[in-house]
mmCIF file of C-alpha atoms in Angstrom:
data_model
loop_
_atom_site.group_PDB
_atom_site.id
_atom_site.type_symbol
_atom_site.label_atom_id
_atom_site.label_comp_id
_atom_site.label_asym_id
_atom_site.label_seq_id
_atom_site.Cartn_x
_atom_site.Cartn_y
_atom_site.Cartn_z
ATOM 1 C CA UNK W 1 -18.667 2.519 -21.685
ATOM 2 C CA UNK W 2 -20.219 4.271 -24.689
ATOM 3 C CA UNK W 3 -22.998 6.409 -23.737
ATOM 4 C CA UNK W 4 -24.487 7.904 -27.384
ATOM 5 C CA UNK W 5 -25.700 11.114 -27.372
ATOM 6 C CA UNK W 6 -29.378 11.972 -26.867
ATOM 7 C CA UNK W 7 -29.977 8.213 -25.793
ATOM 8 C CA UNK W 8 -30.636 6.615 -22.378
ATOM 9 C CA UNK W 9 -29.113 3.275 -23.235
ATOM 10 C CA UNK W 10 -24.931 2.574 -21.908
ATOM 11 C CA UNK W 11 -23.400 0.112 -24.172
ATOM 12 C CA UNK W 12 -20.653 -1.441 -22.027
ATOM 13 C CA UNK W 13 -17.602 -2.091 -24.230
ATOM 14 C CA UNK W 14 -15.103 -3.293 -21.785
ATOM 15 C CA UNK W 15 -14.894 -2.891 -18.183
ATOM 16 C CA UNK W 16 -11.458 -2.261 -18.203
ATOM 17 C CA UNK W 17 -9.274 -1.959 -21.396
ATOM 18 C CA UNK W 18 -6.151 -3.714 -20.259
ATOM 19 C CA UNK W 19 -8.654 -6.420 -20.085
ATOM 20 C CA UNK W 20 -9.676 -7.221 -23.021
ATOM 21 C CA UNK W 21 -7.223 -10.233 -24.063
ATOM 22 C CA UNK W 22 -8.404 -13.554 -22.126
ATOM 23 C CA UNK W 23 -6.230 -16.185 -22.048
ATOM 24 C CA UNK W 24 -7.058 -19.331 -23.559
ATOM 25 C CA UNK W 25 -5.582 -22.926 -24.154
ATOM 26 C CA UNK W 26 -5.542 -24.691 -27.438
ATOM 27 C CA UNK W 27 -6.239 -28.432 -28.280
ATOM 28 C CA UNK W 28 -1.905 -28.864 -27.186
ATOM 29 C CA UNK W 29 -2.576 -27.546 -24.375
ATOM 30 C CA UNK W 30 -0.311 -24.090 -24.822
ATOM 31 C CA UNK W 31 -1.917 -20.775 -23.645
ATOM 32 C CA UNK W 32 -2.648 -17.552 -25.862
ATOM 33 C CA UNK W 33 -5.040 -14.683 -25.699
ATOM 34 C CA UNK W 34 -8.195 -13.744 -27.144
ATOM 35 C CA UNK W 35 -10.979 -11.811 -27.515
ATOM 36 C CA UNK W 36 -14.760 -12.160 -25.995
ATOM 37 C CA UNK W 37 -15.904 -12.848 -29.398
ATOM 38 C CA UNK W 38 -12.829 -15.557 -30.105
ATOM 39 C CA UNK W 39 -10.696 -13.886 -32.531
ATOM 40 C CA UNK W 40 -7.438 -14.966 -31.903
ATOM 41 C CA UNK W 41 -4.858 -11.853 -30.678
ATOM 42 C CA UNK W 42 -1.906 -13.277 -29.340
ATOM 43 C CA UNK W 43 -0.923 -17.259 -30.689
ATOM 44 C CA UNK W 44 -0.669 -20.089 -28.266
ATOM 45 C CA UNK W 45 3.178 -20.313 -27.203
ATOM 46 C CA UNK W 46 2.883 -20.294 -23.275
ATOM 47 C CA UNK W 47 2.555 -23.176 -20.591
ATOM 48 C CA UNK W 48 0.693 -20.030 -18.455
ATOM 49 C CA UNK W 49 -0.543 -17.090 -19.187
ATOM 50 C CA UNK W 50 -2.283 -14.531 -16.332
ATOM 51 C CA UNK W 51 -5.013 -11.720 -17.208
ATOM 52 C CA UNK W 52 -3.406 -8.253 -18.201
ATOM 53 C CA UNK W 53 -3.592 -6.247 -15.404
ATOM 54 C CA UNK W 54 -1.631 -2.249 -15.809
ATOM 55 C CA UNK W 55 -0.821 -2.875 -19.036
ATOM 56 C CA UNK W 56 1.287 -6.085 -18.360
ATOM 57 C CA UNK W 57 0.301 -9.828 -18.121
ATOM 58 C CA UNK W 58 2.585 -12.509 -16.519
ATOM 59 C CA UNK W 59 3.531 -15.534 -18.590
ATOM 60 C CA UNK W 60 5.737 -18.424 -18.419
ATOM 61 C CA UNK W 61 7.399 -19.119 -22.037
ATOM 62 C CA UNK W 62 8.906 -23.307 -22.110
ATOM 63 C CA UNK W 63 11.637 -22.888 -24.551
ATOM 64 C CA UNK W 64 13.706 -19.913 -21.805
ATOM 65 C CA UNK W 65 14.139 -23.536 -19.781
ATOM 66 C CA UNK W 66 13.330 -23.973 -15.961
ATOM 67 C CA UNK W 67 12.670 -20.477 -14.622
ATOM 68 C CA UNK W 68 10.902 -19.388 -17.663
ATOM 69 C CA UNK W 69 8.231 -16.565 -16.122
ATOM 70 C CA UNK W 70 8.354 -12.905 -17.887
ATOM 71 C CA UNK W 71 5.786 -10.743 -18.842
ATOM 72 C CA UNK W 72 4.546 -9.759 -22.356
ATOM 73 C CA UNK W 73 2.807 -6.407 -23.544
ATOM 74 C CA UNK W 74 -0.694 -6.714 -25.489
ATOM 75 C CA UNK W 75 1.430 -6.982 -28.851
ATOM 76 C CA UNK W 76 3.112 -10.046 -27.303
ATOM 77 C CA UNK W 77 6.471 -9.125 -26.729
ATOM 78 C CA UNK W 78 8.637 -9.564 -23.873
ATOM 79 C CA UNK W 79 8.779 -6.449 -21.156
ATOM 80 C CA UNK W 80 10.340 -8.795 -18.647
ATOM 81 C CA UNK W 81 12.475 -11.630 -20.362
ATOM 82 C CA UNK W 82 11.487 -14.856 -18.788
ATOM 83 C CA UNK W 83 14.141 -15.808 -16.047
ATOM 84 C CA UNK W 84 11.998 -16.149 -12.860
ATOM 85 C CA UNK W 85 10.229 -18.975 -10.904
ATOM 86 C CA UNK W 86 7.279 -16.201 -10.622
ATOM 87 C CA UNK W 87 6.107 -13.285 -10.862
ATOM 88 C CA UNK W 88 3.378 -11.453 -8.727
ATOM 89 C CA UNK W 89 1.013 -8.334 -9.617
ATOM 90 C CA UNK W 90 2.338 -5.346 -11.244
ATOM 91 C CA UNK W 91 0.923 -2.275 -8.851
ATOM 92 C CA UNK W 92 1.601 0.445 -11.958
ATOM 93 C CA UNK W 93 5.395 0.907 -10.886
ATOM 94 C CA UNK W 94 6.505 -2.566 -9.004
ATOM 95 C CA UNK W 95 6.694 -5.912 -9.641
ATOM 96 C CA UNK W 96 7.590 -8.509 -7.358
ATOM 97 C CA UNK W 97 9.881 -11.506 -8.984
ATOM 98 C CA UNK W 98 11.301 -14.793 -7.433
ATOM 99 C CA UNK W 99 15.036 -15.663 -8.937
ATOM 100 C CA UNK W 100 16.087 -18.626 -9.318
ATOM 101 C CA UNK W 101 17.438 -18.559 -5.576
ATOM 102 C CA UNK W 102 14.242 -17.854 -3.950
ATOM 103 C CA UNK W 103 14.835 -14.208 -3.340
ATOM 104 C CA UNK W 104 12.440 -12.083 -3.573
ATOM 105 C CA UNK W 105 12.949 -8.795 -5.680
ATOM 106 C CA UNK W 106 11.160 -5.869 -6.412
ATOM 107 C CA UNK W 107 11.713 -4.390 -9.918
ATOM 108 C CA UNK W 108 10.527 -1.812 -12.303
ATOM 109 C CA UNK W 109 9.641 -2.615 -16.101
ATOM 110 C CA UNK W 110 12.887 -1.304 -17.455
ATOM 111 C CA UNK W 111 14.529 -4.670 -14.700
ATOM 112 C CA UNK W 112 16.152 -2.350 -12.429
ATOM 113 C CA UNK W 113 16.325 -4.134 -9.295
ATOM 114 C CA UNK W 114 14.599 -1.632 -6.403
ATOM 115 C CA UNK W 115 14.917 -3.770 -3.478
ATOM 116 C CA UNK W 116 15.851 -7.903 -2.346
ATOM 117 C CA UNK W 117 14.505 -9.743 0.453
ATOM 118 C CA UNK W 118 14.354 -13.082 1.675
ATOM 119 C CA UNK W 119 10.782 -12.983 0.677
ATOM 120 C CA UNK W 120 7.384 -11.013 0.226
ATOM 121 C CA UNK W 121 4.416 -10.125 -1.050
ATOM 122 C CA UNK W 122 3.016 -7.793 -4.029
ATOM 123 C CA UNK W 123 2.461 -4.302 -3.138
ATOM 124 C CA UNK W 124 -0.842 -3.289 -2.388
ATOM 125 C CA UNK W 125 -2.376 -0.020 -1.259
ATOM 126 C CA UNK W 126 1.913 1.475 -1.189
ATOM 127 C CA UNK W 127 2.862 -1.467 1.105
ATOM 128 C CA UNK W 128 3.934 -5.040 0.718
ATOM 129 C CA UNK W 129 5.029 -7.419 3.783
ATOM 130 C CA UNK W 130 8.565 -8.682 3.781
ATOM 131 C CA UNK W 131 9.909 -11.565 5.383
ATOM 132 C CA UNK W 132 12.839 -9.508 7.698
ATOM 133 C CA UNK W 133 13.620 -12.793 9.861
ATOM 134 C CA UNK W 134 14.663 -16.420 8.682
ATOM 135 C CA UNK W 135 14.391 -18.111 4.894
ATOM 136 C CA UNK W 136 11.292 -19.671 3.303
ATOM 137 C CA UNK W 137 10.669 -23.923 3.853
ATOM 138 C CA UNK W 138 12.830 -23.828 6.834
ATOM 139 C CA UNK W 139 12.729 -25.862 10.373
ATOM 140 C CA UNK W 140 9.492 -25.440 12.499
ATOM 141 C CA UNK W 141 11.620 -24.177 15.376
ATOM 142 C CA UNK W 142 13.244 -21.091 13.108
ATOM 143 C CA UNK W 143 11.721 -17.616 13.808
ATOM 144 C CA UNK W 144 10.428 -15.991 10.600
ATOM 145 C CA UNK W 145 9.304 -12.278 11.140
ATOM 146 C CA UNK W 146 7.525 -10.079 8.390
ATOM 147 C CA UNK W 147 7.337 -6.289 8.427
ATOM 148 C CA UNK W 148 5.826 -3.397 5.733
ATOM 149 C CA UNK W 149 7.749 -1.999 3.367
ATOM 150 C CA UNK W 150 6.722 1.002 1.253
ATOM 151 C CA UNK W 151 7.595 1.891 -1.912
ATOM 152 C CA UNK W 152 11.083 3.832 -1.433
ATOM 153 C CA UNK W 153 11.849 -0.044 -0.005
ATOM 154 C CA UNK W 154 12.161 1.056 3.828
ATOM 155 C CA UNK W 155 10.574 -0.995 6.473
ATOM 156 C CA UNK W 156 8.212 1.679 8.148
ATOM 157 C CA UNK W 157 6.504 -0.977 10.398
ATOM 158 C CA UNK W 158 7.709 -3.135 13.374
ATOM 159 C CA UNK W 159 8.208 -7.227 12.791
ATOM 160 C CA UNK W 160 5.337 -9.541 13.345
ATOM 161 C CA UNK W 161 4.823 -13.088 13.280
ATOM 162 C CA UNK W 162 2.383 -12.557 10.595
ATOM 163 C CA UNK W 163 1.332 -10.148 7.979
ATOM 164 C CA UNK W 164 -1.218 -9.657 5.380
ATOM 165 C CA UNK W 165 -1.706 -7.561 2.735
ATOM 166 C CA UNK W 166 -3.591 -4.656 3.073
ATOM 167 C CA UNK W 167 -7.190 -4.523 1.510
ATOM 168 C CA UNK W 168 -9.362 -1.565 1.333
ATOM 169 C CA UNK W 169 -7.216 0.288 3.860
ATOM 170 C CA UNK W 170 -6.947 -2.517 6.415
ATOM 171 C CA UNK W 171 -4.496 -5.444 7.223
ATOM 172 C CA UNK W 172 -4.230 -8.223 9.693
ATOM 173 C CA UNK W 173 -1.166 -8.664 11.769
ATOM 174 C CA UNK W 174 -0.416 -11.577 14.586
ATOM 175 C CA UNK W 175 2.405 -11.379 17.191
ATOM 176 C CA UNK W 176 2.427 -14.874 19.321
ATOM 177 C CA UNK W 177 -1.271 -16.268 19.433
ATOM 178 C CA UNK W 178 -2.951 -12.398 19.680
ATOM 179 C CA UNK W 179 -4.266 -10.510 16.237
ATOM 180 C CA UNK W 180 -4.536 -6.805 15.439
ATOM 181 C CA UNK W 181 -6.395 -4.752 12.143
ATOM 182 C CA UNK W 182 -4.037 -2.312 11.223
ATOM 183 C CA UNK W 183 -5.106 1.182 9.502
ATOM 184 C CA UNK W 184 -3.530 2.636 6.608
ATOM 185 C CA UNK W 185 -1.178 4.761 8.770
ATOM 186 C CA UNK W 186 0.106 1.094 10.099
ATOM 187 C CA UNK W 187 -1.542 1.952 13.741
ATOM 188 C CA UNK W 188 -3.717 -0.505 15.375
ATOM 189 C CA UNK W 189 -7.565 0.031 15.329
ATOM 190 C CA UNK W 190 -8.491 -2.831 17.112
ATOM 191 C CA UNK W 191 -6.588 -6.093 19.131
ATOM 192 C CA UNK W 192 -8.660 -8.868 18.523
ATOM 193 C CA UNK W 193 -6.162 -10.628 20.928
ATOM 194 C CA UNK W 194 -6.649 -14.600 20.973
ATOM 195 C CA UNK W 195 -10.410 -14.539 20.415
ATOM 196 C CA UNK W 196 -10.048 -16.169 16.920
ATOM 197 C CA UNK W 197 -8.285 -18.661 15.208
ATOM 198 C CA UNK W 198 -8.385 -17.312 12.046
ATOM 199 C CA UNK W 199 -8.957 -13.926 10.755
ATOM 200 C CA UNK W 200 -8.867 -12.999 6.753
ATOM 201 C CA UNK W 201 -9.757 -9.249 5.632
ATOM 202 C CA UNK W 202 -12.241 -9.708 2.725
ATOM 203 C CA UNK W 203 -12.733 -6.248 1.773
ATOM 204 C CA UNK W 204 -15.422 -3.127 2.532
ATOM 205 C CA UNK W 205 -14.052 -3.299 6.550
ATOM 206 C CA UNK W 206 -15.122 -7.150 6.675
ATOM 207 C CA UNK W 207 -13.237 -9.977 7.870
ATOM 208 C CA UNK W 208 -14.369 -13.385 8.109
ATOM 209 C CA UNK W 209 -13.182 -15.033 11.655
ATOM 210 C CA UNK W 210 -12.928 -18.467 12.901
ATOM 211 C CA UNK W 211 -13.621 -20.344 16.303
ATOM 212 C CA UNK W 212 -14.116 -23.612 17.613
ATOM 213 C CA UNK W 213 -14.152 -24.567 13.969
ATOM 214 C CA UNK W 214 -17.258 -22.318 13.187
ATOM 215 C CA UNK W 215 -17.217 -19.038 11.082
ATOM 216 C CA UNK W 216 -18.855 -15.480 11.107
ATOM 217 C CA UNK W 217 -17.946 -11.917 10.022
ATOM 218 C CA UNK W 218 -16.822 -8.635 11.719
ATOM 219 C CA UNK W 219 -16.026 -5.535 10.798
ATOM 220 C CA UNK W 220 -13.063 -3.379 11.256
ATOM 221 C CA UNK W 221 -13.817 -2.363 14.937
ATOM 222 C CA UNK W 222 -14.065 -6.254 16.194
ATOM 223 C CA UNK W 223 -18.473 -5.883 16.231
ATOM 224 C CA UNK W 224 -19.676 -9.369 15.218
ATOM 225 C CA UNK W 225 -21.797 -8.995 11.850
ATOM 226 C CA UNK W 226 -22.048 -12.171 11.053
ATOM 227 C CA UNK W 227 -22.933 -14.627 13.658
ATOM 228 C CA UNK W 228 -20.358 -17.098 13.799
ATOM 229 C CA UNK W 229 -22.232 -20.284 13.602
ATOM 230 C CA UNK W 230 -20.902 -21.541 9.587
ATOM 231 C CA UNK W 231 -19.123 -24.765 9.148
ATOM 232 C CA UNK W 232 -16.886 -22.168 6.067
ATOM 233 C CA UNK W 233 -17.270 -19.224 4.990
ATOM 234 C CA UNK W 234 -15.355 -18.341 1.820
ATOM 235 C CA UNK W 235 -15.364 -14.458 -0.185
ATOM 236 C CA UNK W 236 -13.656 -14.601 -3.276
ATOM 237 C CA UNK W 237 -15.319 -11.260 -4.471
ATOM 238 C CA UNK W 238 -18.362 -9.270 -5.909
ATOM 239 C CA UNK W 239 -19.750 -8.755 -2.458
ATOM 240 C CA UNK W 240 -20.886 -12.539 -1.931
ATOM 241 C CA UNK W 241 -19.575 -14.987 0.491
ATOM 242 C CA UNK W 242 -19.625 -18.649 -0.154
ATOM 243 C CA UNK W 243 -21.072 -20.002 2.964
ATOM 244 C CA UNK W 244 -21.615 -23.906 4.316
ATOM 245 C CA UNK W 245 -23.501 -24.683 6.932
ATOM 246 C CA UNK W 246 -25.669 -28.279 8.087
ATOM 247 C CA UNK W 247 -23.580 -29.753 4.862
ATOM 248 C CA UNK W 248 -24.454 -27.660 1.991
ATOM 249 C CA UNK W 249 -23.387 -24.928 0.768
ATOM 250 C CA UNK W 250 -25.358 -21.460 -0.684
ATOM 251 C CA UNK W 251 -24.335 -17.722 -0.400
ATOM 252 C CA UNK W 252 -24.788 -14.901 1.909
ATOM 253 C CA UNK W 253 -23.594 -10.766 1.172
ATOM 254 C CA UNK W 254 -21.391 -9.494 3.368
ATOM 255 C CA UNK W 255 -23.560 -8.129 6.450
ATOM 256 C CA UNK W 256 -24.840 -12.363 6.865
ATOM 257 C CA UNK W 257 -28.397 -11.926 4.677
ATOM 258 C CA UNK W 258 -29.046 -15.000 2.799
ATOM 259 C CA UNK W 259 -29.202 -14.477 -0.609
ATOM 260 C CA UNK W 260 -29.134 -18.084 -2.431
ATOM 261 C CA UNK W 261 -30.165 -20.885 -0.033
ATOM 262 C CA UNK W 262 -27.851 -23.767 1.105
ATOM 263 C CA UNK W 263 -28.886 -26.135 -1.409
ATOM 264 C CA UNK W 264 -25.690 -27.064 -2.970
ATOM 265 C CA UNK W 265 -22.651 -29.574 -2.787
ATOM 266 C CA UNK W 266 -20.256 -27.076 -3.715
ATOM 267 C CA UNK W 267 -19.937 -23.697 -4.897
ATOM 268 C CA UNK W 268 -17.940 -21.250 -5.858
ATOM 269 C CA UNK W 269 -17.132 -17.298 -6.284
ATOM 270 C CA UNK W 270 -19.305 -15.043 -8.242
ATOM 271 C CA UNK W 271 -17.355 -13.410 -11.119
ATOM 272 C CA UNK W 272 -18.683 -11.504 -13.611
ATOM 273 C CA UNK W 273 -22.180 -11.849 -12.286
ATOM 274 C CA UNK W 274 -22.218 -15.773 -12.528
ATOM 275 C CA UNK W 275 -20.819 -19.015 -10.531
ATOM 276 C CA UNK W 276 -20.299 -22.547 -10.678
ATOM 277 C CA UNK W 277 -22.220 -24.841 -8.305
ATOM 278 C CA UNK W 278 -22.210 -28.620 -8.131
ATOM 279 C CA UNK W 279 -25.301 -30.988 -7.055
ATOM 280 C CA UNK W 280 -25.522 -34.666 -6.940
ATOM 281 C CA UNK W 281 -22.994 -35.051 -9.359
ATOM 282 C CA UNK W 282 -23.634 -32.480 -11.860
ATOM 283 C CA UNK W 283 -22.177 -29.272 -12.684
ATOM 284 C CA UNK W 284 -23.706 -25.510 -13.375
ATOM 285 C CA UNK W 285 -23.581 -22.010 -13.808
ATOM 286 C CA UNK W 286 -25.839 -19.637 -12.044
ATOM 287 C CA UNK W 287 -26.642 -15.752 -11.547
ATOM 288 C CA UNK W 288 -27.054 -13.848 -8.536
ATOM 289 C CA UNK W 289 -30.782 -14.491 -8.845
ATOM 290 C CA UNK W 290 -30.276 -18.015 -8.588
ATOM 291 C CA UNK W 291 -30.997 -18.786 -12.305
ATOM 292 C CA UNK W 292 -29.332 -21.219 -14.373
ATOM 293 C CA UNK W 293 -26.788 -19.849 -17.153
ATOM 294 C CA UNK W 294 -26.039 -23.309 -17.851
ATOM 295 C CA UNK W 295 -27.699 -25.713 -17.414
ATOM 296 C CA UNK W 296 -26.337 -28.775 -15.044
ATOM 297 C CA UNK W 297 -24.608 -31.658 -16.438
ATOM 298 C CA UNK W 298 -22.892 -34.508 -15.153
ATOM 299 C CA UNK W 299 -20.327 -34.622 -18.427
ATOM 300 C CA UNK W 300 -18.555 -31.324 -18.350
ATOM 301 C CA UNK W 301 -17.197 -29.076 -15.640
ATOM 302 C CA UNK W 302 -17.711 -25.742 -15.900
ATOM 303 C CA UNK W 303 -14.456 -23.413 -14.700
ATOM 304 C CA UNK W 304 -15.162 -20.214 -13.051
ATOM 305 C CA UNK W 305 -15.656 -17.335 -15.507
ATOM 306 C CA UNK W 306 -12.685 -15.019 -16.387
ATOM 307 C CA UNK W 307 -13.694 -11.367 -18.083
ATOM 308 C CA UNK W 308 -16.946 -13.332 -19.076
ATOM 309 C CA UNK W 309 -15.875 -15.945 -20.847
ATOM 310 C CA UNK W 310 -16.131 -19.628 -19.049
ATOM 311 C CA UNK W 311 -14.175 -22.631 -20.087
ATOM 312 C CA UNK W 312 -15.624 -26.187 -19.931
ATOM 313 C CA UNK W 313 -13.730 -29.581 -19.499
ATOM 314 C CA UNK W 314 -14.656 -33.047 -19.239
ATOM 315 C CA UNK W 315 -16.064 -34.158 -16.314
ATOM 316 C CA UNK W 316 -13.402 -36.908 -15.288
ATOM 317 C CA UNK W 317 -10.168 -35.054 -16.673
ATOM 318 C CA UNK W 318 -10.383 -31.545 -16.289
ATOM 319 C CA UNK W 319 -6.934 -31.421 -18.919
ATOM 320 C CA UNK W 320 -9.256 -32.405 -22.034
ATOM 321 C CA UNK W 321 -12.193 -30.694 -23.768
ATOM 322 C CA UNK W 322 -11.389 -27.253 -23.632
ATOM 323 C CA UNK W 323 -13.876 -25.295 -25.306
ATOM 324 C CA UNK W 324 -15.428 -21.656 -24.381
ATOM 325 C CA UNK W 325 -18.629 -20.182 -23.325
ATOM 326 C CA UNK W 326 -19.716 -16.816 -22.475
ATOM 327 C CA UNK W 327 -21.850 -15.872 -19.548
ATOM 328 C CA UNK W 328 -25.073 -15.551 -22.238
ATOM 329 C CA UNK W 329 -24.601 -19.471 -22.562
ATOM 330 C CA UNK W 330 -23.140 -18.568 -25.923
ATOM 331 C CA UNK W 331 -20.797 -20.941 -27.566
ATOM 332 C CA UNK W 332 -17.732 -19.122 -28.212
ATOM 333 C CA UNK W 333 -15.330 -20.269 -31.691
ATOM 334 C CA UNK W 334 -11.907 -19.569 -31.833
ATOM 335 C CA UNK W 335 -10.767 -17.888 -35.047
#
């Protein structure tokens, strides 16, 4: 943020300096990184490329063979040499990687292995979920158990049949058919028993729940905030929930207030203040006031905004015609 002296105007330079580099794909299907003005800062050379997060980005490099996921810094140099089947998010200290033998390891940027498990999730808010019993892709009758570890790689909770990441201080776990909500101290604050078929933490002390094929929202204490009346709810972020009712899709907020009416056939998550929607076979991009940023078209498909950049594909083939526009509808020329 730049705030010139004696000025009431704030100029937003970047939401996050680590995220100035935006992945893009060239005409050969290879990924590199550009700035929001289209300037190429890392040449296309990767099979896949994620956003930068905590100073590194996960990429896959074809020249390294079958197991080719690694991490680069902002110069394009490898911080973690490509050698893994997959890599999770770097929390600033630890990185989750999947080895060729399907083991989950937690490593630092020096490559030292700090812990190894039969399966696990990324570290969030100081904890990671790891598989303590069973293996991936096992027969349905083989028991799997999950528990939380801390950054010392110590198991710090009991085992659960299911356990989810922490988000905004809460996590959802399941024993048999009963679900409960844990706080950051790993204590149960709400026992939901078997009242719901699914419970998903969406942050801000809100949880999407389903019962009898209908969806609603509860708070961390189990109080119903949004009535369980929707055919589907999905909360990708920015305080907006994609909601489906009677075959049409719109948006509600975390308290259930309708923000955008139920008028679309499909709708995606808001990102950078805009979202992609489709209706009657036409795709468009809208802002939070339901105004068009990019007008309806049947010839192209607008992908979700990534750091203020929208990639555009031919409607009948999502792998052709990659061009880029910003959230103001301006074309981005790569250079």
